[in-house]
């Protein structure tokens, strides 16, 4: 006897709205075979495993799920002393990318000091890991010193037998000796103290040195690196611990700026140079993408006023492209697989915000110059005003 033919399974009804789609509607089709709970749990576990693997490639992790920033592979410094390994009279190239706050730090110091091109040539890289052979930095055209297509090729040219390791920017290169000087941004800022300056601006003046050095250490760990530990954490405990440290450091800076015009005192110093790149990126990237939402720079009046004053300094605005930085961050695949970049604030809106200068902040300066100038002999004139340490 012929078996009766099984009736076809009824098609799922279309979603209201005609063209709207609910994907393959796996939960509805598979509900009779596999309960929803195990299906959702298995999918989340698989996604979590894939995400953790990608995060470890993007940002090395310790056993507790906290981002462990690798040490710099080159840590030389330019010095003004006779017989220095990297002399102040040399010719140097500085490889930077706009999206990176560590690159922004050194570009900012170079701009404020007005280091001439014959001493320091800036080479700009684009953040594009799909085109880079290792790391993320590529050149839109072969760069002028090594004819390299990406930063990895520069590292290879500077390393006999080829370079093994992370190809990071910024990178300071001695062009005369064709040697890497440093890929540590703090060390590069110190190196820039000794290169020629067309502006004679001193970012490490004698009367602020102690406070400046103390604030640089605090800002580097508690602000610059802390936003990455918050955003790159792969465990809740690691995220929470980094958040506590970050918010405490931001609160300390906000309190400091209630009594001084700039971070270390009443003139711009390296402490301000360390802080500015992170603050510029905070509300447009870190607060959302890195989950640093416990603070908002717009809600901190002293930091906001300080930010506007910094952006009004000669040459500073030209060192930052907000749209490029925001796009680069939101294209970090493990953090934002969709690749969708928030719309705004626009460059025009940010420019209008930065233009709101506060007379009360200028009054904090007590008549001291915003930018401290060295004398023609390289010394700094000062009347003995006090600095303020954390």
Coordinates of C-alpha atoms in Angstrom, one line a residue:
X1 CA 0.0 0.0 0.0
X2 CA 1.2 3.5 -0.8
X3 CA 2.0 5.7 2.1
X4 CA 0.0 8.9 2.4
X5 CA 2.0 11.9 1.4
X6 CA 3.0 14.2 4.3
X7 CA 1.4 17.6 4.1
X8 CA 3.9 20.3 3.3
X9 CA 5.0 22.5 6.3
X10 CA 3.1 25.7 6.4
X11 CA 5.2 28.7 5.3
X12 CA 5.9 31.3 7.9
X13 CA 3.8 34.4 7.5
X14 CA 5.5 37.4 6.1
X15 CA 6.6 40.2 8.4
X16 CA 4.3 43.2 8.5
X17 CA 5.5 46.0 6.3
X18 CA 6.1 44.1 3.1
X19 CA 9.8 44.5 2.4
X20 CA 11.0 44.1 6.0
X21 CA 13.0 41.0 6.7
X22 CA 13.7 39.0 9.9
X23 CA 16.8 37.3 8.4
X24 CA 16.5 33.4 8.0
X25 CA 14.2 33.3 11.0
X26 CA 16.1 30.4 12.5
X27 CA 14.4 30.5 15.9
X28 CA 11.0 30.2 14.3
X29 CA 11.9 27.4 11.8
X30 CA 14.0 25.4 14.3
X31 CA 11.8 25.9 17.3
X32 CA 10.3 22.4 17.0
X33 CA 13.7 20.7 16.8
X34 CA 15.9 22.8 19.1
X35 CA 14.6 24.9 22.0
X36 CA 15.4 28.5 21.8
X37 CA 17.5 28.6 25.0
X38 CA 20.2 26.2 24.0
X39 CA 20.4 27.7 20.5
X40 CA 20.9 31.2 21.9
X41 CA 23.4 30.0 24.4
X42 CA 25.5 28.1 21.8
X43 CA 25.5 31.1 19.5
X44 CA 26.6 33.4 22.2
X45 CA 29.4 31.0 23.3
X46 CA 30.7 30.7 19.7
X47 CA 30.6 34.5 19.2
X48 CA 32.3 35.1 22.6
X49 CA 35.1 32.7 21.7
X50 CA 35.6 34.3 18.3
X51 CA 35.6 37.8 19.8
X52 CA 38.1 36.9 22.5
X53 CA 40.4 35.5 19.9
X54 CA 40.2 38.7 17.8
X55 CA 40.7 40.9 20.8
X56 CA 43.8 39.1 21.8
X57 CA 45.2 39.7 18.3
X58 CA 44.2 43.4 18.5
X59 CA 45.2 44.0 22.1
X60 CA 47.3 41.5 24.1
X61 CA 45.6 40.4 27.3
X62 CA 46.8 39.2 30.6
X63 CA 45.2 36.2 32.4
X64 CA 42.6 38.5 34.1
X65 CA 41.4 39.9 30.8
X66 CA 43.1 43.2 31.1
X67 CA 44.9 44.9 28.1
X68 CA 48.7 44.6 28.5
X69 CA 50.3 47.2 26.4
X70 CA 53.5 45.9 24.9
X71 CA 56.8 47.6 25.7
X72 CA 58.5 49.8 23.0
X73 CA 61.0 47.9 20.9
X74 CA 63.2 51.0 20.3
X75 CA 63.8 53.5 23.2
X76 CA 66.7 55.7 22.1
X77 CA 66.5 59.5 22.5
X78 CA 68.0 62.5 20.8
X79 CA 70.4 64.4 23.1
X80 CA 72.2 67.7 22.9
X81 CA 75.3 66.4 24.6
X82 CA 78.6 66.0 22.7
X83 CA 79.1 62.4 21.3
X84 CA 75.4 61.6 21.7
X85 CA 74.3 58.4 19.9
X86 CA 71.5 60.4 18.3
X87 CA 72.7 64.0 18.1
X88 CA 70.4 67.1 18.1
X89 CA 72.2 68.2 14.8
X90 CA 71.0 65.1 12.9
X91 CA 68.3 64.7 10.3
X92 CA 65.2 62.7 11.5
X93 CA 62.0 61.4 10.1
X94 CA 58.9 60.9 12.2
X95 CA 56.2 58.4 11.1
X96 CA 52.8 59.3 12.4
X97 CA 49.1 58.6 11.7
X98 CA 46.3 61.0 12.5
X99 CA 44.0 58.4 14.1
X100 CA 46.5 57.4 16.8
X101 CA 46.6 59.5 20.0
X102 CA 50.3 58.5 20.6
X103 CA 51.2 59.8 17.2
X104 CA 49.1 62.9 17.8
X105 CA 51.1 63.6 21.0
X106 CA 54.4 63.8 19.1
X107 CA 53.0 65.7 16.2
X108 CA 51.5 68.2 18.6
X109 CA 54.9 68.7 20.4
X110 CA 56.6 69.2 17.0
X111 CA 54.0 71.7 15.9
X112 CA 54.2 73.8 19.1
X113 CA 58.0 73.8 19.0
X114 CA 58.0 74.6 15.3
X115 CA 60.7 72.0 14.5
X116 CA 61.9 72.8 11.0
X117 CA 61.6 70.3 8.2
X118 CA 65.3 70.1 7.6
X119 CA 65.6 68.6 11.1
X120 CA 62.4 66.6 11.3
X121 CA 60.4 65.3 8.3
X122 CA 56.9 64.1 9.2
X123 CA 55.7 61.1 7.2
X124 CA 52.0 60.5 7.4
X125 CA 50.5 57.0 7.3
X126 CA 47.0 55.8 6.8
X127 CA 45.3 53.3 9.2
X128 CA 44.3 50.3 7.0
X129 CA 45.0 46.8 8.3
X130 CA 43.5 45.2 5.2
X131 CA 46.2 46.7 3.0
X132 CA 49.1 46.5 5.6
X133 CA 51.4 43.5 5.5
X134 CA 51.7 43.6 9.3
X135 CA 50.1 46.0 11.7
X136 CA 47.8 48.7 10.4
X137 CA 49.8 51.5 8.9
X138 CA 50.2 52.0 5.1
X139 CA 51.3 54.8 2.8
X140 CA 49.1 56.2 0.1
X141 CA 52.3 56.4 -2.1
X142 CA 55.7 54.9 -1.4
X143 CA 57.3 57.0 1.4
X144 CA 60.3 59.1 0.5
X145 CA 63.1 57.6 2.6
X146 CA 62.9 53.8 2.0
X147 CA 60.4 53.6 -0.8
X148 CA 58.2 51.6 1.6
X149 CA 54.6 50.8 1.0
X150 CA 53.7 50.3 4.6
X151 CA 55.3 50.8 8.0
X152 CA 56.4 47.2 8.3
X153 CA 58.7 47.7 5.3
X154 CA 60.3 50.7 7.1
X155 CA 60.9 48.5 10.2
X156 CA 62.4 45.8 8.0
X157 CA 64.8 48.3 6.3
X158 CA 66.0 49.5 9.8
X159 CA 66.5 46.0 11.1
X160 CA 69.2 43.6 9.7
X161 CA 67.6 40.4 8.8
X162 CA 64.1 41.8 9.0
X163 CA 61.9 42.9 12.0
X164 CA 59.9 40.6 14.2
X165 CA 57.3 42.3 16.3
X166 CA 54.5 44.9 16.3
X167 CA 55.1 47.6 13.7
X168 CA 53.7 50.6 15.6
X169 CA 53.6 54.3 15.2
X170 CA 54.9 56.8 16.0
X171 CA 58.4 55.9 14.9
X172 CA 61.4 58.3 15.0
X173 CA 64.2 57.4 12.5
X174 CA 67.8 58.8 12.2
X175 CA 68.1 59.4 8.5
X176 CA 71.8 59.9 8.5
X177 CA 72.5 56.6 10.1
X178 CA 69.4 54.8 8.8
X179 CA 68.6 53.6 12.3
X180 CA 65.4 53.5 14.4
X181 CA 65.6 55.9 17.4
X182 CA 62.4 55.2 19.2
X183 CA 58.8 54.0 18.8
X184 CA 57.9 55.2 22.4
X185 CA 55.9 58.4 22.1
X186 CA 57.0 59.7 25.5
X187 CA 60.6 59.3 24.6
X188 CA 60.1 61.0 21.2
X189 CA 58.5 64.0 23.0
X190 CA 61.6 64.2 25.1
X191 CA 63.8 64.0 22.0
X192 CA 62.0 66.9 20.5
X193 CA 63.2 69.1 23.3
X194 CA 66.6 69.1 21.8
X195 CA 65.8 69.6 18.1
X196 CA 65.9 73.1 16.6
X197 CA 62.8 75.3 17.2
X198 CA 61.5 78.1 15.1
X199 CA 59.1 79.2 17.8
X200 CA 61.5 78.8 20.8
X201 CA 58.5 77.4 22.7
X202 CA 59.7 75.4 25.8
X203 CA 57.3 72.6 26.7
X204 CA 59.6 71.5 29.6
X205 CA 60.6 74.8 31.2
X206 CA 62.7 74.7 34.4
X207 CA 60.1 76.2 36.7
X208 CA 57.5 73.5 35.7
X209 CA 59.8 70.5 35.3
X210 CA 59.0 68.7 38.5
X211 CA 55.2 69.2 38.3
X212 CA 55.3 68.4 34.5
X213 CA 57.1 65.1 35.0
X214 CA 54.8 64.0 37.8
X215 CA 51.6 64.9 35.8
X216 CA 53.0 63.2 32.7
X217 CA 53.4 59.9 34.6
X218 CA 49.9 60.3 36.1
X219 CA 48.3 61.1 32.7
X220 CA 50.1 58.4 30.8
X221 CA 48.9 55.7 33.2
X222 CA 45.6 57.0 34.5
X223 CA 44.2 58.6 31.3
X224 CA 46.1 57.8 28.0
X225 CA 46.6 54.1 28.7
X226 CA 43.5 53.7 31.0
X227 CA 41.0 54.4 28.2
X228 CA 42.5 51.4 26.3
X229 CA 42.4 49.2 29.3
X230 CA 38.7 50.0 29.7
X231 CA 37.9 49.5 26.0
X232 CA 40.0 46.5 25.4
X233 CA 39.1 44.6 28.6
X234 CA 37.8 41.1 28.0
X235 CA 36.4 40.6 31.5
X236 CA 34.0 42.7 33.6
X237 CA 36.4 42.8 36.5
X238 CA 39.2 44.2 34.3
X239 CA 36.9 46.7 32.7
X240 CA 35.6 47.9 36.1
X241 CA 39.1 48.3 37.6
X242 CA 40.4 50.3 34.7
X243 CA 37.2 52.5 34.8
X244 CA 37.8 53.4 38.4
X245 CA 41.4 54.4 37.7
X246 CA 40.4 56.4 34.6
X247 CA 37.6 58.4 36.3
X248 CA 39.8 59.1 39.3
X249 CA 42.5 60.5 37.1
X250 CA 40.0 62.6 35.1
X251 CA 38.6 64.0 38.3
X252 CA 42.1 64.9 39.5
X253 CA 42.8 66.8 36.3
X254 CA 39.4 68.6 36.5
X255 CA 40.2 69.6 40.1
X256 CA 43.7 70.8 39.2
X257 CA 42.4 72.9 36.3
X258 CA 40.2 74.8 38.8
X259 CA 43.3 76.5 40.1
X260 CA 45.8 76.6 37.2
X261 CA 45.3 77.6 33.6
X262 CA 47.1 74.5 32.3
X263 CA 47.9 71.1 33.8
X264 CA 51.3 71.7 35.4
X265 CA 51.0 75.4 36.0
X266 CA 50.0 78.5 34.1
X267 CA 51.9 77.9 30.9
X268 CA 51.6 75.0 28.4
X269 CA 53.9 72.0 29.1
X270 CA 54.4 68.5 28.0
X271 CA 51.7 67.5 30.5
X272 CA 49.1 69.3 28.3
X273 CA 50.6 67.7 25.2
X274 CA 50.1 64.2 26.8
X275 CA 46.5 65.0 27.9
X276 CA 45.1 66.7 24.8
X277 CA 45.0 63.8 22.3
X278 CA 42.9 61.6 24.7
X279 CA 40.6 64.4 25.6
X280 CA 39.9 65.3 22.0
X281 CA 38.9 61.7 21.3
X282 CA 37.0 61.0 24.5
X283 CA 33.5 62.1 23.7
X284 CA 33.6 61.2 20.0
X285 CA 35.1 57.7 20.5
X286 CA 36.1 56.5 23.9
X287 CA 32.8 57.3 25.7
X288 CA 30.8 55.1 23.4
X289 CA 33.0 52.6 21.6
X290 CA 35.4 52.0 24.6
X291 CA 32.5 52.1 27.1
X292 CA 34.1 55.0 29.0
X293 CA 30.7 56.5 29.6
X294 CA 31.1 57.2 33.3
X295 CA 32.5 60.7 32.5
X296 CA 31.8 63.2 29.7
X297 CA 34.3 66.0 28.9
X298 CA 31.4 68.3 28.0
X299 CA 30.2 67.9 31.6
X300 CA 33.5 68.9 33.1
X301 CA 33.7 72.7 32.9
X302 CA 37.4 73.1 33.7
X303 CA 38.6 70.4 31.2
X304 CA 36.2 71.8 28.6
X305 CA 37.6 75.3 29.0
X306 CA 41.2 74.0 29.0
X307 CA 40.4 72.1 25.8
X308 CA 39.1 75.2 24.1
X309 CA 42.2 77.1 25.1
X310 CA 44.5 74.4 23.8
X311 CA 42.7 74.3 20.5
X312 CA 43.2 78.1 20.1
X313 CA 47.0 77.7 20.3
X314 CA 48.9 78.3 17.0
X315 CA 49.1 75.2 14.9
X316 CA 47.2 72.9 17.2
X317 CA 43.9 72.6 15.3
X318 CA 45.8 71.4 12.2
X319 CA 47.2 68.4 14.0
X320 CA 43.8 66.7 14.4
X321 CA 41.1 65.4 12.0
X322 CA 38.1 64.4 14.1
X323 CA 36.3 62.6 11.3
X324 CA 39.3 60.5 10.4
X325 CA 40.0 59.6 14.1
X326 CA 36.4 58.6 14.7
X327 CA 36.2 56.5 11.5
X328 CA 39.4 54.7 12.4
X329 CA 38.2 53.8 15.9
X330 CA 34.8 52.6 14.8
X331 CA 36.4 50.4 12.2
X332 CA 38.1 48.3 14.9
X333 CA 36.3 45.1 13.9
X334 CA 36.3 43.3 17.2
X335 CA 34.7 46.3 18.9
X336 CA 32.3 47.3 16.1
X337 CA 31.7 44.4 13.7
X338 CA 29.1 46.4 11.8
X339 CA 31.5 49.1 10.8
X340 CA 28.8 51.7 11.3
X341 CA 30.4 55.1 12.3
X342 CA 28.3 57.6 14.4
X343 CA 27.1 60.6 12.5
X344 CA 28.5 63.7 14.2
X345 CA 29.4 65.9 15.8
X346 CA 30.6 67.4 12.6
X347 CA 33.9 69.2 12.2
X348 CA 32.0 72.5 12.0
X349 CA 30.1 71.8 15.2
X350 CA 33.4 70.8 17.0
X351 CA 35.1 73.9 15.7
X352 CA 32.3 76.1 17.0
X353 CA 32.5 74.4 20.4
X354 CA 36.3 74.8 20.6
X355 CA 36.0 78.5 19.8
X356 CA 34.2 79.3 23.0
X357 CA 37.0 80.7 25.1
X358 CA 36.4 81.5 28.8
X359 CA 37.8 84.8 30.2
X360 CA 37.9 83.2 33.7
X361 CA 40.5 80.7 32.5
X362 CA 42.8 83.4 31.1
X363 CA 42.5 85.2 34.5
X364 CA 43.9 82.0 36.2
X365 CA 47.2 82.6 34.4
X366 CA 48.1 85.6 36.6
X367 CA 49.9 87.3 33.6
X368 CA 52.2 84.4 32.9
X369 CA 52.7 83.6 29.2
X370 CA 50.6 80.8 27.7
X371 CA 53.6 79.5 25.7
X372 CA 56.9 79.8 27.5
X373 CA 59.7 81.0 25.3
X374 CA 63.4 80.1 25.6
X375 CA 66.0 82.7 24.9
X376 CA 68.2 82.7 21.8
X377 CA 70.9 80.9 23.9
X378 CA 68.4 78.2 24.7
X379 CA 67.9 79.3 28.3
X380 CA 64.5 80.1 29.8
X381 CA 63.7 83.3 31.5
X382 CA 61.3 83.1 34.4
X383 CA 60.4 85.0 37.5
X384 CA 60.0 82.1 39.9
X385 CA 56.3 81.3 39.7
X386 CA 55.4 78.0 41.3
X387 CA 54.3 74.8 39.6
X388 CA 51.6 72.5 40.8
X389 CA 52.2 68.7 41.1
X390 CA 49.5 66.0 41.4

